[in-house]
XYZ file of C-alpha atoms in Angstrom:
268
model
C 68.974 85.397 106.734
C 68.476 85.924 103.014
C 68.356 82.953 100.638
C 71.647 84.011 99.062
C 73.289 84.128 102.505
C 71.953 80.672 103.397
C 73.284 79.201 100.172
C 76.648 80.837 100.673
C 76.788 79.333 104.177
C 75.868 75.888 102.881
C 78.483 76.083 100.128
C 81.116 77.147 102.670
C 80.251 74.271 105.018
C 80.479 71.781 102.163
C 83.845 73.211 101.122
C 85.147 72.929 104.684
C 83.914 69.459 105.598
C 83.425 67.755 102.236
C 79.773 66.964 102.980
C 76.832 68.163 105.073
C 73.532 66.619 106.118
C 70.135 68.270 105.678
C 69.328 67.643 109.350
C 72.499 69.431 110.466
C 71.802 72.370 108.155
C 68.248 72.713 109.484
C 69.632 73.054 112.994
C 72.526 75.288 111.957
C 70.460 77.682 109.841
C 67.224 77.590 111.828
C 65.038 76.963 108.783
C 62.792 74.145 107.586
C 63.877 70.879 106.006
C 62.170 71.899 102.749
C 63.997 75.239 102.648
C 67.368 73.543 103.030
C 66.534 71.027 100.293
C 65.537 73.828 97.909
C 68.799 75.636 98.661
C 70.789 72.482 97.959
C 68.910 71.942 94.697
C 69.745 75.480 93.606
C 73.414 75.088 94.538
C 73.512 71.788 92.633
C 72.027 73.448 89.538
C 74.754 76.070 89.774
C 77.386 73.332 89.992
C 78.571 74.428 93.449
C 77.673 71.222 95.325
C 76.603 67.702 94.494
C 73.201 66.702 95.819
C 73.173 63.326 97.601
C 70.596 61.446 99.645
C 70.093 63.354 102.893
C 72.451 66.218 102.130
C 75.127 67.628 99.866
C 78.788 66.943 99.176
C 81.638 68.665 97.427
C 81.526 68.358 93.656
C 83.629 65.356 92.739
C 84.413 64.787 96.409
C 87.886 63.309 96.539
C 88.883 60.302 98.613
C 92.160 62.039 99.473
C 90.544 65.171 100.964
C 91.064 65.522 104.698
C 88.960 68.109 106.552
C 90.595 69.947 109.440
C 89.880 69.334 113.127
C 87.898 72.555 113.617
C 85.673 71.937 110.585
C 84.833 68.399 111.689
C 84.199 69.484 115.276
C 81.136 71.449 114.190
C 79.449 68.433 112.566
C 77.306 65.716 114.195
C 78.043 67.060 117.681
C 75.152 65.398 119.537
C 75.785 62.080 117.812
C 79.432 62.238 118.859
C 78.461 62.980 122.452
C 76.062 60.014 122.505
C 78.743 57.715 121.082
C 81.301 59.001 123.599
C 78.962 58.366 126.531
C 78.287 54.785 125.409
C 81.977 54.066 124.777
C 83.049 55.586 128.113
C 80.980 52.931 129.892
C 83.509 50.376 128.598
C 86.417 52.001 130.470
C 87.252 51.003 134.047
C 89.618 52.700 136.522
C 93.169 51.471 136.117
C 92.763 50.475 132.479
C 95.259 51.233 129.725
C 93.677 52.500 126.526
C 94.645 53.983 123.186
C 92.779 56.952 121.721
C 93.335 57.852 118.095
C 93.061 61.357 116.659
C 89.699 62.755 115.605
C 86.738 64.759 116.822
C 84.658 61.767 117.952
C 87.580 60.371 119.917
C 88.162 63.837 121.378
C 84.593 63.784 122.687
C 85.282 60.310 124.071
C 88.393 61.634 125.846
C 86.214 64.306 127.414
C 83.873 61.569 128.658
C 86.676 59.558 130.325
C 88.817 62.411 131.642
C 87.554 61.808 135.177
C 88.435 58.085 135.251
C 91.193 57.612 137.878
C 94.431 55.677 137.332
C 93.882 55.605 133.588
C 96.832 55.203 131.219
C 96.183 56.719 127.796
C 98.320 56.336 124.685
C 97.352 58.808 121.966
C 98.616 60.405 118.782
C 96.156 63.292 119.154
C 97.440 66.645 120.358
C 93.970 67.889 121.430
C 93.253 64.658 123.330
C 96.588 64.794 125.145
C 96.039 68.442 126.071
C 92.493 67.813 127.300
C 93.537 64.934 129.549
C 96.626 66.762 130.799
C 94.483 69.698 131.902
C 91.959 67.455 133.677
C 94.414 66.748 136.508
C 92.714 63.439 137.359
C 94.602 61.505 140.082
C 96.860 58.755 138.786
C 96.119 59.436 135.148
C 99.059 59.032 132.741
C 99.075 60.323 129.169
C 101.591 59.093 126.601
C 101.723 61.258 123.466
C 103.496 59.803 120.443
C 105.766 61.996 118.397
C 105.375 62.423 114.680
C 104.316 64.803 111.921
C 101.132 66.796 112.502
C 98.227 66.379 110.043
C 95.226 68.686 109.352
C 93.209 66.540 111.790
C 95.806 67.200 114.534
C 97.111 63.633 114.432
C 100.780 62.832 114.925
C 101.765 60.323 112.249
C 104.722 58.843 110.430
C 107.805 56.767 111.327
C 108.378 58.431 114.710
C 104.804 57.710 115.817
C 104.916 54.141 114.483
C 108.235 53.462 116.228
C 106.847 54.671 119.557
C 103.677 52.632 119.212
C 105.543 49.394 118.498
C 106.903 49.464 122.059
C 103.509 49.909 123.729
C 100.566 47.684 124.677
C 97.053 48.706 125.741
C 93.899 46.875 126.774
C 91.673 48.536 124.215
C 92.025 51.036 121.371
C 89.278 53.567 120.685
C 89.670 54.427 117.026
C 88.005 57.203 115.046
C 87.714 56.864 111.271
C 86.994 58.990 108.211
C 84.732 56.356 106.696
C 83.499 52.773 106.948
C 82.301 50.587 104.117
C 81.419 46.921 103.772
C 84.017 46.391 101.040
C 86.667 49.038 101.767
C 86.575 48.598 105.556
C 87.760 51.443 107.783
C 89.390 54.214 105.765
C 91.176 57.559 105.967
C 92.216 60.096 103.290
C 95.769 60.220 104.681
C 98.124 57.387 103.667
C 100.555 58.012 106.509
C 97.756 58.270 109.063
C 96.464 54.887 107.876
C 99.859 53.364 108.599
C 99.967 54.968 112.039
C 96.450 53.795 112.847
C 97.409 50.261 111.881
C 100.311 50.491 114.320
C 97.884 51.663 117.015
C 95.638 48.673 116.317
C 98.595 46.350 116.797
C 99.155 47.745 120.300
C 95.676 46.778 121.491
C 94.067 43.582 122.691
C 90.678 44.838 121.534
C 89.649 47.326 118.852
C 86.678 49.608 119.481
C 85.697 51.916 116.610
C 83.760 55.129 117.265
C 81.899 56.321 114.157
C 78.674 58.259 113.681
C 76.182 57.111 111.066
C 77.358 59.632 108.444
C 80.618 57.663 108.168
C 78.792 54.663 106.722
C 79.386 54.431 102.977
C 82.194 56.997 103.047
C 85.443 55.719 101.543
C 88.793 57.417 102.029
C 91.933 56.859 100.001
C 93.541 54.268 102.258
C 92.148 51.283 104.146
C 93.157 51.044 107.795
C 91.749 47.583 108.423
C 88.821 45.353 107.514
C 85.562 45.518 109.457
C 86.026 41.886 110.491
C 88.946 43.011 112.694
C 86.679 45.264 114.781
C 85.722 43.876 118.187
C 83.187 46.616 118.939
C 81.742 49.399 116.825
C 79.924 52.188 118.656
C 77.637 54.342 116.515
C 74.497 56.451 116.948
C 70.802 55.787 116.474
C 70.800 57.530 113.079
C 72.360 54.484 111.431
C 69.893 52.851 109.033
C 68.482 49.394 109.722
C 70.084 48.092 106.542
C 73.510 49.322 107.646
C 72.975 47.863 111.114
C 72.194 44.450 109.621
C 75.327 44.569 107.482
C 77.558 45.658 110.348
C 76.199 43.051 112.749
C 77.420 40.403 110.302
C 80.862 41.987 109.924
C 81.982 43.262 113.336
C 82.236 41.472 116.660
C 79.629 43.641 118.407
C 77.570 46.603 117.228
C 76.692 49.111 119.961
C 74.055 51.709 119.035
C 74.204 54.625 121.456
C 70.781 55.975 122.467
C 70.086 59.655 121.754
C 71.016 62.048 124.548
C 68.290 63.971 126.383
C 67.637 67.348 124.785
C 69.330 69.263 127.608
C 72.533 67.213 127.418
C 75.545 68.629 125.653
C 73.962 71.988 124.794
C 76.501 74.673 124.033
C 79.495 72.361 124.057
C 82.165 72.517 121.405
C 85.058 70.223 120.620
């Protein structure tokens, strides 16, 4: 691949997802870390991306931007699979759980689709479809109504009304960003309201977020980090962030990396 083609690919990925990591680009493009960094530097000089520590982001990245489900599915795939495996260990047969919309929670739904007698409340169309097709004995899926967002979430008054009548043991919540001051955030105001309604249905709140979400702040706060009972993340989270989160959330669970052979070729 020519340098111009690589840079065009990087610029397109940044435009789609809002930000990309050097490590992900190395794997995606099949080139060295140094080559990717030089490409990012050139794109930054041309004003096409903004260079940040460990990667690149959209110029003037906006807190109200919401990447689509397909774009997010291609990012941090192995980290999401590791998080999903660790979170799935928390689910027992016969439990009632909530699963919010998102690509990490979709991977989690894949990990628990074989759990029998599970009752799942979700506002995610892909999650509901995945579990419906699994055909697991005794499994019940409740899909809220609502207005569909770019992330394939069902949100708004219809979704909130449905959620207010339901109660689950634990909610597994995906987020756009997490920050010590801003808490858990999303770019979508209506989705934030719906997520808050989901939190109110649950006895315990478990957040699933890969390390790239740390320091990202969306337009609207869903809830404070102090309200999180468990936060499951991946081993890429920095020690400084781990120390901060341990002081703010009930329990921090760092999922170990998956073996190299695990998850190869899977897409969300």
